[in-house]
């Protein structure tokens, strides 16, 4: 410690507020080197990073706007297609109803024709059966009338032609009496 006091006694006194000029030079050179390194390497990297971030944000906004525009366009296309599909479905439904009505009318017409044909065939069959029954009845009535007349008269009416003529006349008289 004594050496320290002795060394301090021989040196001029230094003002603590004013720095030593060597420290100012070293500080200035160090500051200049630091500024040079920051300006040459760090600031450009920070500028690139900042620009990249700005581009990313602006690009994201532009992409979002583009995506929104595309989504709106697709939505409009979807609505147009949906309206066209509904129109087409209504047209198909109307055509199907018209076709169904036409088929229904055709089926009804065919059913009427078939029922008319069946009724006509039935009437023809009934008429044929009636004629057949009338013929059978005429022959039976004639035979019965001749048999009864033979029993009443007491002799056989063997003449077939006469019998038939008598029976025909009798039936004709019955027919004319029934029609009056």
PDB file of C-alpha atoms in Angstrom:
ATOM      1  CA  UNK A   1       0.000   0.000   0.000  1.00  0.00           C
ATOM      2  CA  UNK A   2       2.817   2.295   0.649  1.00  0.00           C
ATOM      3  CA  UNK A   3       4.010   1.836  -2.894  1.00  0.00           C
ATOM      4  CA  UNK A   4       0.620   2.895  -4.071  1.00  0.00           C
ATOM      5  CA  UNK A   5       0.831   6.094  -2.037  1.00  0.00           C
ATOM      6  CA  UNK A   6       4.320   6.787  -3.224  1.00  0.00           C
ATOM      7  CA  UNK A   7       3.307   6.259  -6.860  1.00  0.00           C
ATOM      8  CA  UNK A   8       0.315   8.438  -6.377  1.00  0.00           C
ATOM      9  CA  UNK A   9       2.367  11.220  -4.826  1.00  0.00           C
ATOM     10  CA  UNK A  10       4.636  11.470  -7.841  1.00  0.00           C
ATOM     11  CA  UNK A  11       1.847  11.584 -10.420  1.00  0.00           C
ATOM     12  CA  UNK A  12      -0.112  14.689 -11.156  1.00  0.00           C
ATOM     13  CA  UNK A  13      -3.593  14.761  -9.851  1.00  0.00           C
ATOM     14  CA  UNK A  14      -6.300  13.746 -12.173  1.00  0.00           C
ATOM     15  CA  UNK A  15      -9.796  15.279 -12.352  1.00  0.00           C
ATOM     16  CA  UNK A  16     -12.427  12.510 -12.066  1.00  0.00           C
ATOM     17  CA  UNK A  17     -14.958  14.375 -14.193  1.00  0.00           C
ATOM     18  CA  UNK A  18     -12.744  14.764 -17.273  1.00  0.00           C
ATOM     19  CA  UNK A  19     -11.740  11.440 -18.756  1.00  0.00           C
ATOM     20  CA  UNK A  20      -8.258  10.629 -19.826  1.00  0.00           C
ATOM     21  CA  UNK A  21      -7.688  11.250 -23.564  1.00  0.00           C
ATOM     22  CA  UNK A  22      -6.477   7.671 -24.158  1.00  0.00           C
ATOM     23  CA  UNK A  23      -9.791   6.301 -22.883  1.00  0.00           C
ATOM     24  CA  UNK A  24     -11.663   8.651 -25.210  1.00  0.00           C
ATOM     25  CA  UNK A  25      -9.667   7.426 -28.219  1.00  0.00           C
ATOM     26  CA  UNK A  26     -10.083   3.746 -27.306  1.00  0.00           C
ATOM     27  CA  UNK A  27     -13.823   4.276 -26.619  1.00  0.00           C
ATOM     28  CA  UNK A  28     -14.309   6.112 -29.910  1.00  0.00           C
ATOM     29  CA  UNK A  29     -12.471   3.418 -31.901  1.00  0.00           C
ATOM     30  CA  UNK A  30     -14.467   0.651 -30.153  1.00  0.00           C
ATOM     31  CA  UNK A  31     -17.735   2.538 -30.810  1.00  0.00           C
ATOM     32  CA  UNK A  32     -16.801   3.027 -34.481  1.00  0.00           C
ATOM     33  CA  UNK A  33     -15.967  -0.675 -34.870  1.00  0.00           C
ATOM     34  CA  UNK A  34     -19.233  -1.617 -33.149  1.00  0.00           C
ATOM     35  CA  UNK A  35     -21.230   0.737 -35.422  1.00  0.00           C
ATOM     36  CA  UNK A  36     -19.464  -0.620 -38.506  1.00  0.00           C
ATOM     37  CA  UNK A  37     -20.240  -4.250 -37.535  1.00  0.00           C
ATOM     38  CA  UNK A  38     -23.851  -3.364 -36.724  1.00  0.00           C
ATOM     39  CA  UNK A  39     -24.343  -1.427 -39.980  1.00  0.00           C
ATOM     40  CA  UNK A  40     -22.553  -3.958 -42.183  1.00  0.00           C
ATOM     41  CA  UNK A  41     -23.965  -7.211 -40.773  1.00  0.00           C
ATOM     42  CA  UNK A  42     -26.715  -6.845 -38.169  1.00  0.00           C
ATOM     43  CA  UNK A  43     -28.877  -4.024 -39.585  1.00  0.00           C
ATOM     44  CA  UNK A  44     -29.150  -5.612 -43.082  1.00  0.00           C
ATOM     45  CA  UNK A  45     -30.151  -8.936 -41.507  1.00  0.00           C
ATOM     46  CA  UNK A  46     -32.718  -7.172 -39.344  1.00  0.00           C
ATOM     47  CA  UNK A  47     -33.983  -5.292 -42.430  1.00  0.00           C
ATOM     48  CA  UNK A  48     -34.303  -8.560 -44.367  1.00  0.00           C
ATOM     49  CA  UNK A  49     -36.145 -10.163 -41.475  1.00  0.00           C
ATOM     50  CA  UNK A  50     -38.429  -7.158 -41.164  1.00  0.00           C
ATOM     51  CA  UNK A  51     -39.110  -7.133 -44.924  1.00  0.00           C
ATOM     52  CA  UNK A  52     -39.779 -10.870 -44.881  1.00  0.00           C
ATOM     53  CA  UNK A  53     -42.198 -10.459 -42.025  1.00  0.00           C
ATOM     54  CA  UNK A  54     -43.967  -7.553 -43.780  1.00  0.00           C
ATOM     55  CA  UNK A  55     -44.170  -9.635 -46.981  1.00  0.00           C
ATOM     56  CA  UNK A  56     -45.497 -12.608 -45.047  1.00  0.00           C
ATOM     57  CA  UNK A  57     -48.177 -10.506 -43.377  1.00  0.00           C
ATOM     58  CA  UNK A  58     -49.143  -8.676 -46.565  1.00  0.00           C
ATOM     59  CA  UNK A  59     -48.965 -11.922 -48.554  1.00  0.00           C
ATOM     60  CA  UNK A  60     -51.126 -13.637 -45.960  1.00  0.00           C
ATOM     61  CA  UNK A  61     -53.667 -10.854 -46.218  1.00  0.00           C
ATOM     62  CA  UNK A  62     -53.589 -11.015 -50.027  1.00  0.00           C
ATOM     63  CA  UNK A  63     -53.895 -14.811 -49.946  1.00  0.00           C
ATOM     64  CA  UNK A  64     -56.782 -14.536 -47.513  1.00  0.00           C
ATOM     65  CA  UNK A  65     -58.482 -11.974 -49.762  1.00  0.00           C
ATOM     66  CA  UNK A  66     -57.871 -14.184 -52.812  1.00  0.00           C
ATOM     67  CA  UNK A  67     -59.192 -17.213 -50.940  1.00  0.00           C
ATOM     68  CA  UNK A  68     -62.240 -15.203 -49.828  1.00  0.00           C
ATOM     69  CA  UNK A  69     -62.861 -14.056 -53.405  1.00  0.00           C
ATOM     70  CA  UNK A  70     -62.503 -17.621 -54.675  1.00  0.00           C
ATOM     71  CA  UNK A  71     -64.820 -18.886 -51.941  1.00  0.00           C
ATOM     72  CA  UNK A  72     -67.398 -16.226 -52.864  1.00  0.00           C
ATOM     73  CA  UNK A  73     -67.090 -17.195 -56.533  1.00  0.00           C
ATOM     74  CA  UNK A  74     -67.516 -20.888 -55.689  1.00  0.00           C
ATOM     75  CA  UNK A  75     -70.487 -20.045 -53.479  1.00  0.00           C
ATOM     76  CA  UNK A  76     -72.090 -18.136 -56.339  1.00  0.00           C
ATOM     77  CA  UNK A  77     -71.417 -21.043 -58.712  1.00  0.00           C
ATOM     78  CA  UNK A  78     -72.907 -23.429 -56.156  1.00  0.00           C
ATOM     79  CA  UNK A  79     -76.007 -21.270 -55.808  1.00  0.00           C
ATOM     80  CA  UNK A  80     -76.344 -21.067 -59.592  1.00  0.00           C
ATOM     81  CA  UNK A  81     -75.956 -24.819 -59.954  1.00  0.00           C
ATOM     82  CA  UNK A  82     -78.405 -25.394 -57.112  1.00  0.00           C
ATOM     83  CA  UNK A  83     -80.969 -23.122 -58.776  1.00  0.00           C
ATOM     84  CA  UNK A  84     -80.427 -24.922 -62.096  1.00  0.00           C
ATOM     85  CA  UNK A  85     -80.763 -28.296 -60.362  1.00  0.00           C
ATOM     86  CA  UNK A  86     -83.993 -27.202 -58.688  1.00  0.00           C
ATOM     87  CA  UNK A  87     -85.339 -25.951 -62.010  1.00  0.00           C
ATOM     88  CA  UNK A  88     -84.332 -29.184 -63.713  1.00  0.00           C
ATOM     89  CA  UNK A  89     -85.882 -31.233 -60.893  1.00  0.00           C
ATOM     90  CA  UNK A  90     -89.132 -29.268 -61.194  1.00  0.00           C
ATOM     91  CA  UNK A  91     -89.134 -29.786 -64.969  1.00  0.00           C
ATOM     92  CA  UNK A  92     -88.476 -33.519 -64.585  1.00  0.00           C
ATOM     93  CA  UNK A  93     -91.175 -33.754 -61.916  1.00  0.00           C
ATOM     94  CA  UNK A  94     -93.669 -31.972 -64.189  1.00  0.00           C
ATOM     95  CA  UNK A  95     -92.736 -34.214 -67.099  1.00  0.00           C
ATOM     96  CA  UNK A  96     -93.122 -37.283 -64.886  1.00  0.00           C
ATOM     97  CA  UNK A  97     -96.543 -36.096 -63.768  1.00  0.00           C
ATOM     98  CA  UNK A  98     -97.565 -35.461 -67.369  1.00  0.00           C
ATOM     99  CA  UNK A  99     -96.227 -38.883 -68.397  1.00  0.00           C
ATOM    100  CA  UNK A 100     -98.023 -40.511 -65.469  1.00  0.00           C
ATOM    101  CA  UNK A 101    -101.253 -38.766 -66.430  1.00  0.00           C
ATOM    102  CA  UNK A 102    -100.823 -39.905 -70.040  1.00  0.00           C
ATOM    103  CA  UNK A 103    -100.130 -43.472 -68.923  1.00  0.00           C
ATOM    104  CA  UNK A 104    -103.132 -43.303 -66.595  1.00  0.00           C
ATOM    105  CA  UNK A 105    -105.356 -42.121 -69.444  1.00  0.00           C
ATOM    106  CA  UNK A 106    -103.984 -44.872 -71.704  1.00  0.00           C
ATOM    107  CA  UNK A 107    -104.588 -47.503 -69.052  1.00  0.00           C
ATOM    108  CA  UNK A 108    -108.110 -46.201 -68.445  1.00  0.00           C
ATOM    109  CA  UNK A 109    -108.834 -46.187 -72.188  1.00  0.00           C
ATOM    110  CA  UNK A 110    -107.507 -49.722 -72.550  1.00  0.00           C
ATOM    111  CA  UNK A 111    -109.497 -50.810 -69.507  1.00  0.00           C
ATOM    112  CA  UNK A 112    -112.671 -49.273 -70.992  1.00  0.00           C
ATOM    113  CA  UNK A 113    -111.998 -50.959 -74.325  1.00  0.00           C
ATOM    114  CA  UNK A 114    -111.368 -54.263 -72.577  1.00  0.00           C
ATOM    115  CA  UNK A 115    -114.490 -53.930 -70.444  1.00  0.00           C
ATOM    116  CA  UNK A 116    -116.544 -52.988 -73.532  1.00  0.00           C
ATOM    117  CA  UNK A 117    -115.111 -55.990 -75.365  1.00  0.00           C
ATOM    118  CA  UNK A 118    -115.825 -58.277 -72.415  1.00  0.00           C
ATOM    119  CA  UNK A 119    -119.371 -56.900 -72.112  1.00  0.00           C
ATOM    120  CA  UNK A 120    -119.928 -57.319 -75.855  1.00  0.00           C
ATOM    121  CA  UNK A 121    -118.567 -60.871 -75.729  1.00  0.00           C
ATOM    122  CA  UNK A 122    -120.777 -61.562 -72.712  1.00  0.00           C
ATOM    123  CA  UNK A 123    -123.822 -60.139 -74.497  1.00  0.00           C
ATOM    124  CA  UNK A 124    -123.045 -62.223 -77.568  1.00  0.00           C
ATOM    125  CA  UNK A 125    -122.627 -65.287 -75.404  1.00  0.00           C
ATOM    126  CA  UNK A 126    -125.875 -64.522 -73.597  1.00  0.00           C
ATOM    127  CA  UNK A 127    -127.672 -64.027 -76.896  1.00  0.00           C
ATOM    128  CA  UNK A 128    -126.279 -67.305 -78.217  1.00  0.00           C
ATOM    129  CA  UNK A 129    -127.267 -69.126 -75.036  1.00  0.00           C
ATOM    130  CA  UNK A 130    -130.716 -67.528 -75.151  1.00  0.00           C
ATOM    131  CA  UNK A 131    -131.174 -68.648 -78.756  1.00  0.00           C
ATOM    132  CA  UNK A 132    -129.990 -72.118 -77.825  1.00  0.00           C
ATOM    133  CA  UNK A 133    -132.333 -72.258 -74.841  1.00  0.00           C
ATOM    134  CA  UNK A 134    -135.234 -70.906 -76.908  1.00  0.00           C
ATOM    135  CA  UNK A 135    -134.617 -73.603 -79.542  1.00  0.00           C
ATOM    136  CA  UNK A 136    -134.430 -76.293 -76.901  1.00  0.00           C
ATOM    137  CA  UNK A 137    -137.568 -74.985 -75.213  1.00  0.00           C
ATOM    138  CA  UNK A 138    -139.431 -74.780 -78.525  1.00  0.00           C
ATOM    139  CA  UNK A 139    -138.629 -78.356 -79.332  1.00  0.00           C
ATOM    140  CA  UNK A 140    -139.522 -79.505 -75.824  1.00  0.00           C
ATOM    141  CA  UNK A 141    -142.694 -77.387 -75.747  1.00  0.00           C
ATOM    142  CA  UNK A 142    -143.622 -78.714 -79.157  1.00  0.00           C
ATOM    143  CA  UNK A 143    -142.967 -82.302 -78.116  1.00  0.00           C
ATOM    144  CA  UNK A 144    -144.905 -81.835 -74.886  1.00  0.00           C
ATOM    145  CA  UNK A 145    -147.780 -80.152 -76.724  1.00  0.00           C
ATOM    146  CA  UNK A 146    -147.952 -82.996 -79.261  1.00  0.00           C
ATOM    147  CA  UNK A 147    -147.807 -85.581 -76.459  1.00  0.00           C
ATOM    148  CA  UNK A 148    -150.568 -83.779 -74.567  1.00  0.00           C
ATOM    149  CA  UNK A 149    -152.628 -83.380 -77.677  1.00  0.00           C
ATOM    150  CA  UNK A 150    -152.123 -87.080 -78.461  1.00  0.00           C
ATOM    151  CA  UNK A 151    -153.301 -88.016 -75.001  1.00  0.00           C
ATOM    152  CA  UNK A 152    -156.298 -85.673 -75.232  1.00  0.00           C
ATOM    153  CA  UNK A 153    -157.293 -86.752 -78.706  1.00  0.00           C
ATOM    154  CA  UNK A 154    -156.521 -90.338 -77.983  1.00  0.00           C
ATOM    155  CA  UNK A 155    -154.667 -91.040 -81.170  1.00  0.00           C
ATOM    156  CA  UNK A 156    -151.061 -90.643 -82.062  1.00  0.00           C
ATOM    157  CA  UNK A 157    -150.078 -87.685 -84.097  1.00  0.00           C
ATOM    158  CA  UNK A 158    -147.432 -89.471 -86.072  1.00  0.00           C
ATOM    159  CA  UNK A 159    -147.101 -87.086 -88.912  1.00  0.00           C
ATOM    160  CA  UNK A 160    -143.889 -85.292 -88.127  1.00  0.00           C
ATOM    161  CA  UNK A 161    -144.327 -82.497 -90.657  1.00  0.00           C
ATOM    162  CA  UNK A 162    -147.782 -81.778 -89.406  1.00  0.00           C
ATOM    163  CA  UNK A 163    -146.650 -81.843 -85.852  1.00  0.00           C
ATOM    164  CA  UNK A 164    -143.834 -79.489 -86.557  1.00  0.00           C
ATOM    165  CA  UNK A 165    -146.089 -77.053 -88.407  1.00  0.00           C
ATOM    166  CA  UNK A 166    -148.595 -77.107 -85.588  1.00  0.00           C
ATOM    167  CA  UNK A 167    -145.900 -76.489 -83.016  1.00  0.00           C
ATOM    168  CA  UNK A 168    -144.369 -73.659 -85.058  1.00  0.00           C
ATOM    169  CA  UNK A 169    -147.751 -71.994 -85.419  1.00  0.00           C
ATOM    170  CA  UNK A 170    -148.444 -72.346 -81.700  1.00  0.00           C
ATOM    171  CA  UNK A 171    -145.044 -70.825 -80.763  1.00  0.00           C
ATOM    172  CA  UNK A 172    -145.473 -67.995 -83.281  1.00  0.00           C
ATOM    173  CA  UNK A 173    -148.882 -67.221 -81.729  1.00  0.00           C
ATOM    174  CA  UNK A 174    -147.238 -67.184 -78.297  1.00  0.00           C
ATOM    175  CA  UNK A 175    -144.481 -64.851 -79.534  1.00  0.00           C
ATOM    176  CA  UNK A 176    -146.955 -62.390 -81.062  1.00  0.00           C
ATOM    177  CA  UNK A 177    -149.113 -62.476 -77.943  1.00  0.00           C
ATOM    178  CA  UNK A 178    -146.048 -61.870 -75.737  1.00  0.00           C
ATOM    179  CA  UNK A 179    -144.960 -58.871 -77.771  1.00  0.00           C
ATOM    180  CA  UNK A 180    -148.248 -57.041 -77.538  1.00  0.00           C
TER     181      UNK A 180
END
